[in-house]
GROMACS .gro file of C-alpha atoms in nm:
model
  192
    1MET     CA    1  -0.585  -1.527   1.548
    2ALA     CA    2  -0.277  -1.269   1.537
    3GLU     CA    3  -0.279  -0.964   1.828
    4THR     CA    4  -0.535  -0.692   1.751
    5GLY     CA    5  -0.205  -0.473   1.654
    6ILE     CA    6  -0.221  -0.327   1.255
    7ASP     CA    7   0.041  -0.636   1.216
    8GLY     CA    8  -0.154  -0.888   1.343
    9ARG     CA    9  -0.512  -0.757   1.182
   10ILE     CA   10  -0.247  -0.700   0.853
   11GLY     CA   11  -0.148  -1.138   0.932
   12ASP     CA   12  -0.543  -1.188   1.000
   13ARG     CA   13  -0.601  -1.047   0.639
   14VAL     CA   14  -0.340  -1.221   0.427
   15ARG     CA   15  -0.435  -1.549   0.642
   16ALA     CA   16  -0.830  -1.526   0.512
   17LEU     CA   17  -0.761  -1.372   0.119
   18ARG     CA   18  -0.520  -1.698   0.135
   19ALA     CA   19  -0.771  -1.922   0.230
   20GLU     CA   20  -1.055  -1.749  -0.006
   21ARG     CA   21  -0.812  -1.824  -0.250
   22GLY     CA   22  -0.784  -2.194  -0.178
   23LEU     CA   23  -0.418  -2.165  -0.166
   24THR     CA   24  -0.138  -2.327   0.117
   25LEU     CA   25   0.120  -2.097   0.265
   26ASP     CA   26   0.336  -2.301   0.044
   27GLY     CA   27   0.146  -2.179  -0.241
   28LEU     CA   28   0.132  -1.825  -0.149
   29ALA     CA   29   0.479  -1.795  -0.071
   30ARG     CA   30   0.557  -1.944  -0.434
   31LEU     CA   31   0.393  -1.686  -0.600
   32ALA     CA   32   0.494  -1.412  -0.418
   33ASP     CA   33   0.837  -1.498  -0.426
   34VAL     CA   34   0.838  -1.519  -0.048
   35SER     CA   35   0.995  -1.746   0.205
   36ARG     CA   36   0.727  -1.945   0.324
   37ALA     CA   37   0.894  -1.880   0.694
   38MET     CA   38   0.799  -1.565   0.638
   39LEU     CA   39   0.473  -1.554   0.514
   40SER     CA   40   0.396  -1.744   0.845
   41ARG     CA   41   0.556  -1.501   1.066
   42VAL     CA   42   0.316  -1.233   0.901
   43GLU     CA   43   0.041  -1.410   0.931
   44ARG     CA   44   0.069  -1.484   1.281
   45GLY     CA   45   0.197  -1.111   1.297
   46GLU     CA   46   0.487  -1.190   1.487
   47SER     CA   47   0.666  -0.977   1.204
   48SER     CA   48   0.623  -0.596   1.094
   49PRO     CA   49   0.663  -0.680   0.708
   50THR     CA   50   0.811  -0.387   0.481
   51ALA     CA   51   0.606  -0.209   0.211
   52GLN     CA   52   0.830  -0.412  -0.046
   53LEU     CA   53   0.724  -0.738   0.175
   54LEU     CA   54   0.364  -0.713   0.196
   55VAL     CA   55   0.339  -0.571  -0.215
   56LYS     CA   56   0.518  -0.911  -0.278
   57ILE     CA   57   0.229  -1.076  -0.068
   58CYS     CA   58  -0.049  -0.863  -0.302
   59GLY     CA   59   0.072  -0.964  -0.623
   60GLY     CA   60   0.072  -1.319  -0.528
   61LEU     CA   61  -0.344  -1.283  -0.412
   62GLY     CA   62  -0.391  -1.074  -0.690
   63THR     CA   63  -0.475  -0.793  -0.459
   64SER     CA   64  -0.371  -0.414  -0.403
   65LEU     CA   65  -0.184  -0.354  -0.078
   66SER     CA   66  -0.465  -0.015  -0.053
   67ALA     CA   67  -0.702  -0.316  -0.055
   68LEU     CA   68  -0.497  -0.530   0.192
   69PHE     CA   69  -0.509  -0.181   0.407
   70ALA     CA   70  -0.861  -0.111   0.363
   71ALA     CA   71  -0.990  -0.487   0.470
   72ALA     CA   72  -0.772  -0.514   0.749
   73GLU     CA   73  -0.897  -0.224   0.933
   74ALA     CA   74  -1.166  -0.182   1.188
   75PRO     CA   75  -1.526  -0.273   1.093
   76ALA     CA   76  -1.728   0.044   0.946
   77SER     CA   77  -1.814   0.310   1.152
   78GLY     CA   78  -2.006   0.491   0.861
   79PRO     CA   79  -1.994   0.754   0.590
   80LEU     CA   80  -1.728   0.971   0.800
   81SER     CA   81  -1.370   0.896   0.905
   82ARG     CA   82  -1.247   1.121   1.125
   83ARG     CA   83  -0.822   1.192   1.157
   84ALA     CA   84  -0.784   1.109   1.483
   85ASP     CA   85  -0.996   0.818   1.411
   86GLN     CA   86  -0.759   0.703   1.043
   87PRO     CA   87  -0.531   0.398   1.134
   88THR     CA   88  -0.200   0.459   1.022
   89TRP     CA   89   0.145   0.218   0.928
   90ARG     CA   90   0.486   0.302   0.924
   91ASP     CA   91   0.727   0.088   0.654
   92PRO     CA   92   1.003   0.001   0.885
   93GLU     CA   93   1.244   0.012   0.616
   94SER     CA   94   1.206   0.323   0.467
   95GLY     CA   95   1.031   0.543   0.741
   96TYR     CA   96   0.718   0.655   0.484
   97VAL     CA   97   0.371   0.656   0.682
   98ARG     CA   98   0.035   0.558   0.528
   99ARG     CA   99  -0.262   0.665   0.648
  100ASN     CA  100  -0.611   0.536   0.544
  101VAL     CA  101  -0.819   0.865   0.516
  102SER     CA  102  -1.099   0.658   0.334
  103PRO     CA  103  -1.387   0.570   0.572
  104PRO     CA  104  -1.336   0.159   0.630
  105GLY     CA  105  -1.624  -0.053   0.497
  106SER     CA  106  -1.777   0.193   0.281
  107GLY     CA  107  -1.828  -0.024  -0.038
  108SER     CA  108  -1.675   0.217  -0.209
  109ALA     CA  109  -1.457   0.151  -0.532
  110VAL     CA  110  -1.244   0.431  -0.462
  111GLU     CA  111  -0.999   0.441  -0.193
  112VAL     CA  112  -0.774   0.762  -0.049
  113VAL     CA  113  -0.482   0.688   0.125
  114GLU     CA  114  -0.187   1.016   0.256
  115VAL     CA  115   0.213   0.936   0.265
  116GLU     CA  116   0.419   1.108   0.417
  117PHE     CA  117   0.764   0.996   0.291
  118PRO     CA  118   1.072   1.143   0.496
  119ALA     CA  119   1.406   1.337   0.355
  120GLY     CA  120   1.628   1.138   0.120
  121GLY     CA  121   1.387   0.852   0.153
  122SER     CA  122   1.370   0.573  -0.099
  123VAL     CA  123   1.144   0.255  -0.171
  124SER     CA  124   1.081   0.035  -0.529
  125PHE     CA  125   0.820  -0.191  -0.579
  126GLU     CA  126   0.764  -0.463  -0.833
  127ASN     CA  127   0.402  -0.440  -0.931
  128ARG     CA  128   0.168  -0.651  -0.991
  129ARG     CA  129  -0.121  -0.620  -1.193
  130VAL     CA  130  -0.453  -0.597  -1.040
  131ALA     CA  131  -0.738  -0.641  -1.276
  132GLY     CA  132  -0.916  -0.334  -1.264
  133ALA     CA  133  -0.727  -0.096  -1.036
  134ASP     CA  134  -0.541   0.207  -1.109
  135GLN     CA  135  -0.384   0.483  -0.912
  136HIS     CA  136  -0.333   0.862  -0.896
  137VAL     CA  137  -0.049   1.010  -0.717
  138TRP     CA  138  -0.108   1.402  -0.636
  139VAL     CA  139   0.148   1.545  -0.457
  140LEU     CA  140   0.080   1.798  -0.158
  141ASP     CA  141   0.315   1.932  -0.013
  142GLY     CA  142   0.704   1.898  -0.116
  143VAL     CA  143   0.860   1.679  -0.384
  144LEU     CA  144   0.831   1.357  -0.513
  145GLU     CA  145   1.056   1.146  -0.764
  146LEU     CA  146   0.883   0.835  -0.925
  147GLU     CA  147   1.014   0.548  -1.170
  148VAL     CA  148   0.763   0.403  -1.325
  149GLY     CA  149   0.808   0.092  -1.586
  150GLY     CA  150   1.135   0.306  -1.680
  151GLU     CA  151   1.016   0.657  -1.731
  152ALA     CA  152   1.114   0.925  -1.484
  153PHE     CA  153   0.868   1.166  -1.333
  154ARG     CA  154   0.937   1.449  -1.069
  155LEU     CA  155   0.655   1.563  -0.915
  156GLU     CA  156   0.555   1.898  -0.716
  157ALA     CA  157   0.322   2.087  -0.489
  158GLY     CA  158  -0.037   1.991  -0.711
  159ASP     CA  159   0.133   1.753  -0.935
  160CYS     CA  160  -0.060   1.450  -1.035
  161LEU     CA  161   0.043   1.099  -1.177
  162VAL     CA  162  -0.194   0.832  -1.309
  163MET     CA  163   0.000   0.513  -1.225
  164ARG     CA  164  -0.111   0.146  -1.353
  165PHE     CA  165  -0.041  -0.167  -1.152
  166GLY     CA  166   0.186  -0.419  -1.338
  167VAL     CA  167   0.516  -0.227  -1.346
  168PRO     CA  168   0.839  -0.154  -1.143
  169VAL     CA  169   0.766   0.137  -0.945
  170ALA     CA  170   1.021   0.402  -0.755
  171PHE     CA  171   0.925   0.664  -0.588
  172ARG     CA  172   1.237   0.943  -0.364
  173ASN     CA  173   1.200   1.202  -0.185
  174PRO     CA  174   1.479   1.388  -0.326
  175SER     CA  175   1.448   1.649  -0.072
  176ALA     CA  176   1.569   1.730   0.255
  177ARG     CA  177   1.219   1.760   0.440
  178PRO     CA  178   0.940   1.506   0.392
  179VAL     CA  179   0.681   1.465   0.111
  180ARG     CA  180   0.347   1.451   0.159
  181TYR     CA  181   0.118   1.312  -0.092
  182ALA     CA  182  -0.231   1.138  -0.133
  183VAL     CA  183  -0.297   0.778  -0.344
  184ILE     CA  184  -0.652   0.727  -0.499
  185VAL     CA  185  -0.692   0.413  -0.575
  186SER     CA  186  -0.990   0.311  -0.799
  187HIS     CA  187  -1.094  -0.004  -0.796
  188GLY     CA  188  -1.328   0.057  -1.103
  189ARG     CA  189  -1.377  -0.008  -1.499
  190ALA     CA  190  -1.132   0.301  -1.669
  191ARG     CA  191  -1.333   0.525  -1.894
  192PRO     CA  192  -1.270   0.523  -2.251
   0.00000   0.00000   0.00000
């Protein structure tokens, strides 16, 4: 069992998901296109993985980053999630801070995440398809530029963009101040 900090809980969850899927370390490393040694360090909680690395691992596991974080949280404590109790994670590479807003273990098909992205920051992901899942990016404050599958978008406060998993996506904060946005992930079926 890894340490109880967020990196340890993420490692425990990656290991559990890998076992549920009957994958060896080598098998998941191949599917995720990451080294076996790095995957082993993540599972043991010895690495503070970047968001890019976690997205690759999630792709190999067939799950979303949001679902991985939700499962790595503390057990359910009821239908209310107070801000002071909401777990946060900082990407060591881009510096963005991710806060899981939704109450853990609620069983809801929707997850709400708040992200604070630093001034001038950027991060890119090679998103893999996650069956039955999509996400909305809703800018709360500031400006966010996204490139989704080669198409460019500029979002300002109040703007919302639906993004499907399965295409490369790049986030960029072009301004001199942080941008705050919400990511709403739906694991349910899309409406017609």
